[in-house]
JSON list of C-alpha atoms in Angstrom, two decimals:
[
{"chain": "A", "resi": 1, "resn": "HIS", "atom": "CA", "xyz": [38.21, 62.96, 147.61]},
{"chain": "A", "resi": 2, "resn": "ASN", "atom": "CA", "xyz": [41.94, 63.37, 147.26]},
{"chain": "A", "resi": 3, "resn": "GLN", "atom": "CA", "xyz": [42.16, 65.87, 150.12]},
{"chain": "A", "resi": 4, "resn": "LEU", "atom": "CA", "xyz": [39.99, 63.68, 152.35]},
{"chain": "A", "resi": 5, "resn": "LEU", "atom": "CA", "xyz": [42.12, 60.62, 151.60]},
{"chain": "A", "resi": 6, "resn": "MET", "atom": "CA", "xyz": [45.33, 62.50, 152.38]},
{"chain": "A", "resi": 7, "resn": "ASP", "atom": "CA", "xyz": [43.84, 63.67, 155.69]},
{"chain": "A", "resi": 8, "resn": "VAL", "atom": "CA", "xyz": [42.82, 60.12, 156.65]},
{"chain": "A", "resi": 9, "resn": "MET", "atom": "CA", "xyz": [46.23, 58.72, 155.66]},
{"chain": "A", "resi": 10, "resn": "GLU", "atom": "CA", "xyz": [48.01, 61.33, 157.75]},
{"chain": "A", "resi": 11, "resn": "LYS", "atom": "CA", "xyz": [45.85, 60.63, 160.83]},
{"chain": "A", "resi": 12, "resn": "VAL", "atom": "CA", "xyz": [46.30, 56.85, 160.56]},
{"chain": "A", "resi": 13, "resn": "ALA", "atom": "CA", "xyz": [50.05, 57.21, 160.04]},
{"chain": "A", "resi": 14, "resn": "LEU", "atom": "CA", "xyz": [50.39, 59.43, 163.13]},
{"chain": "A", "resi": 15, "resn": "ARG", "atom": "CA", "xyz": [48.37, 56.96, 165.18]},
{"chain": "A", "resi": 16, "resn": "HIS", "atom": "CA", "xyz": [50.98, 54.30, 164.32]},
{"chain": "A", "resi": 17, "resn": "ASP", "atom": "CA", "xyz": [53.91, 56.68, 164.80]},
{"chain": "A", "resi": 18, "resn": "PHE", "atom": "CA", "xyz": [54.59, 56.92, 161.05]},
{"chain": "A", "resi": 19, "resn": "ARG", "atom": "CA", "xyz": [54.71, 59.92, 158.72]},
{"chain": "A", "resi": 20, "resn": "VAL", "atom": "CA", "xyz": [53.20, 60.27, 155.25]},
{"chain": "A", "resi": 21, "resn": "LEU", "atom": "CA", "xyz": [54.93, 62.30, 152.54]},
{"chain": "A", "resi": 22, "resn": "PHE", "atom": "CA", "xyz": [52.80, 63.67, 149.72]},
{"chain": "A", "resi": 23, "resn": "HIS", "atom": "CA", "xyz": [55.60, 65.54, 147.97]},
{"chain": "A", "resi": 24, "resn": "GLU", "atom": "CA", "xyz": [56.13, 64.95, 144.26]},
{"chain": "A", "resi": 25, "resn": "LYS", "atom": "CA", "xyz": [59.83, 64.24, 144.82]},
{"chain": "A", "resi": 26, "resn": "PRO", "atom": "CA", "xyz": [60.55, 63.85, 148.54]},
{"chain": "A", "resi": 27, "resn": "PHE", "atom": "CA", "xyz": [64.09, 62.54, 147.97]},
{"chain": "A", "resi": 28, "resn": "ALA", "atom": "CA", "xyz": [66.57, 63.25, 145.17]},
{"chain": "A", "resi": 29, "resn": "GLY", "atom": "CA", "xyz": [66.48, 60.54, 142.51]},
{"chain": "A", "resi": 30, "resn": "ILE", "atom": "CA", "xyz": [63.42, 58.75, 143.95]},
{"chain": "A", "resi": 31, "resn": "ASN", "atom": "CA", "xyz": [59.92, 59.17, 142.54]},
{"chain": "A", "resi": 32, "resn": "GLY", "atom": "CA", "xyz": [57.28, 60.33, 144.98]},
{"chain": "A", "resi": 33, "resn": "SER", "atom": "CA", "xyz": [53.52, 60.55, 144.64]},
{"chain": "A", "resi": 34, "resn": "GLY", "atom": "CA", "xyz": [53.69, 61.95, 141.11]},
{"chain": "A", "resi": 35, "resn": "LYS", "atom": "CA", "xyz": [51.04, 64.44, 142.23]},
{"chain": "A", "resi": 36, "resn": "HIS", "atom": "CA", "xyz": [51.79, 67.27, 139.84]},
{"chain": "A", "resi": 37, "resn": "ASN", "atom": "CA", "xyz": [51.16, 68.48, 136.34]},
{"chain": "A", "resi": 38, "resn": "ASN", "atom": "CA", "xyz": [53.58, 70.63, 134.36]},
{"chain": "A", "resi": 39, "resn": "TRP", "atom": "CA", "xyz": [52.45, 72.76, 131.45]},
{"chain": "A", "resi": 40, "resn": "ALA", "atom": "CA", "xyz": [53.13, 76.14, 129.88]},
{"chain": "A", "resi": 41, "resn": "LEU", "atom": "CA", "xyz": [51.43, 78.81, 127.82]},
{"chain": "A", "resi": 42, "resn": "ALA", "atom": "CA", "xyz": [53.62, 80.32, 125.10]},
{"chain": "A", "resi": 43, "resn": "THR", "atom": "CA", "xyz": [53.38, 82.32, 121.88]},
{"chain": "A", "resi": 44, "resn": "ASP", "atom": "CA", "xyz": [54.22, 80.85, 118.48]},
{"chain": "A", "resi": 45, "resn": "THR", "atom": "CA", "xyz": [57.71, 82.32, 118.90]},
{"chain": "A", "resi": 46, "resn": "GLY", "atom": "CA", "xyz": [58.26, 80.60, 122.24]},
{"chain": "A", "resi": 47, "resn": "LYS", "atom": "CA", "xyz": [57.66, 83.54, 124.59]},
{"chain": "A", "resi": 48, "resn": "ASN", "atom": "CA", "xyz": [56.41, 82.18, 127.93]},
{"chain": "A", "resi": 49, "resn": "LEU", "atom": "CA", "xyz": [53.19, 84.05, 128.74]},
{"chain": "A", "resi": 50, "resn": "LEU", "atom": "CA", "xyz": [53.28, 82.87, 132.35]},
{"chain": "A", "resi": 51, "resn": "SER", "atom": "CA", "xyz": [56.73, 84.27, 133.09]},
{"chain": "A", "resi": 52, "resn": "PRO", "atom": "CA", "xyz": [56.72, 87.38, 135.31]},
{"chain": "A", "resi": 53, "resn": "GLY", "atom": "CA", "xyz": [58.14, 90.54, 133.76]},
{"chain": "A", "resi": 54, "resn": "LYS", "atom": "CA", "xyz": [61.14, 92.33, 135.23]},
{"chain": "A", "resi": 55, "resn": "THR", "atom": "CA", "xyz": [59.39, 95.72, 135.26]},
{"chain": "A", "resi": 56, "resn": "PRO", "atom": "CA", "xyz": [55.86, 96.66, 136.39]},
{"chain": "A", "resi": 57, "resn": "LYS", "atom": "CA", "xyz": [54.90, 97.45, 132.78]},
{"chain": "A", "resi": 58, "resn": "LYS", "atom": "CA", "xyz": [56.19, 94.10, 131.48]},
{"chain": "A", "resi": 59, "resn": "ASN", "atom": "CA", "xyz": [54.56, 92.30, 134.41]},
{"chain": "A", "resi": 60, "resn": "ILE", "atom": "CA", "xyz": [51.09, 93.32, 133.17]},
{"chain": "A", "resi": 61, "resn": "GLN", "atom": "CA", "xyz": [51.22, 90.64, 130.44]},
{"chain": "A", "resi": 62, "resn": "PHE", "atom": "CA", "xyz": [52.09, 87.96, 133.02]},
{"chain": "A", "resi": 63, "resn": "LEU", "atom": "CA", "xyz": [49.33, 89.10, 135.39]},
{"chain": "A", "resi": 64, "resn": "THR", "atom": "CA", "xyz": [46.78, 89.20, 132.56]},
{"chain": "A", "resi": 65, "resn": "PHE", "atom": "CA", "xyz": [47.51, 85.66, 131.40]},
{"chain": "A", "resi": 66, "resn": "PHE", "atom": "CA", "xyz": [47.92, 84.32, 134.95]},
{"chain": "A", "resi": 67, "resn": "ILE", "atom": "CA", "xyz": [44.56, 85.68, 136.13]},
{"chain": "A", "resi": 68, "resn": "THR", "atom": "CA", "xyz": [42.82, 84.60, 132.93]},
{"chain": "A", "resi": 69, "resn": "THR", "atom": "CA", "xyz": [44.28, 81.09, 133.24]},
{"chain": "A", "resi": 70, "resn": "ILE", "atom": "CA", "xyz": [43.18, 80.77, 136.88]},
{"chain": "A", "resi": 71, "resn": "LYS", "atom": "CA", "xyz": [39.68, 81.98, 135.98]},
{"chain": "A", "resi": 72, "resn": "ALA", "atom": "CA", "xyz": [39.44, 79.51, 133.08]},
{"chain": "A", "resi": 73, "resn": "VAL", "atom": "CA", "xyz": [40.65, 76.60, 135.23]},
{"chain": "A", "resi": 74, "resn": "HIS", "atom": "CA", "xyz": [38.06, 77.50, 137.87]},
{"chain": "A", "resi": 75, "resn": "GLU", "atom": "CA", "xyz": [35.20, 77.84, 135.37]},
{"chain": "A", "resi": 76, "resn": "HIS", "atom": "CA", "xyz": [36.07, 74.66, 133.45]},
{"chain": "A", "resi": 77, "resn": "ALA", "atom": "CA", "xyz": [37.34, 72.50, 136.33]},
{"chain": "A", "resi": 78, "resn": "ASP", "atom": "CA", "xyz": [34.98, 69.60, 135.62]},
{"chain": "A", "resi": 79, "resn": "LEU", "atom": "CA", "xyz": [35.93, 69.42, 131.95]},
{"chain": "A", "resi": 80, "resn": "LEU", "atom": "CA", "xyz": [39.65, 69.70, 132.75]},
{"chain": "A", "resi": 81, "resn": "ARG", "atom": "CA", "xyz": [39.44, 66.98, 135.38]},
{"chain": "A", "resi": 82, "resn": "ALA", "atom": "CA", "xyz": [37.58, 64.64, 133.03]},
{"chain": "A", "resi": 83, "resn": "SER", "atom": "CA", "xyz": [40.10, 65.19, 130.25]},
{"chain": "A", "resi": 84, "resn": "ILE", "atom": "CA", "xyz": [43.39, 65.04, 132.17]},
{"chain": "A", "resi": 85, "resn": "ALA", "atom": "CA", "xyz": [42.82, 62.76, 135.15]},
{"chain": "A", "resi": 86, "resn": "SER", "atom": "CA", "xyz": [42.20, 59.04, 135.31]},
{"chain": "A", "resi": 87, "resn": "ALA", "atom": "CA", "xyz": [40.23, 57.14, 137.94]},
{"chain": "A", "resi": 88, "resn": "SER", "atom": "CA", "xyz": [43.52, 56.28, 139.63]},
{"chain": "A", "resi": 89, "resn": "ASN", "atom": "CA", "xyz": [43.99, 59.99, 140.40]},
{"chain": "A", "resi": 90, "resn": "ASP", "atom": "CA", "xyz": [40.91, 60.06, 142.64]}
]
């Protein structure tokens, strides 16, 4: 629904010679749509598991956790959406 609504808003705005910005922070110091979610995955010692390595060998850990995270988000999208989004996000 969100994508459809953004498409409709953009078409209506253009029809009236306006523009719609969907950026989280379109201007410095001014809140935008708030359409983002920040989170991290780290070890108990604070090592960021989603930080790319500087060498191919060290990058394997990043790729492993990145791909696994994307797969988990895809497989559990309904549960994630129900637990982190409110009706106002639709």
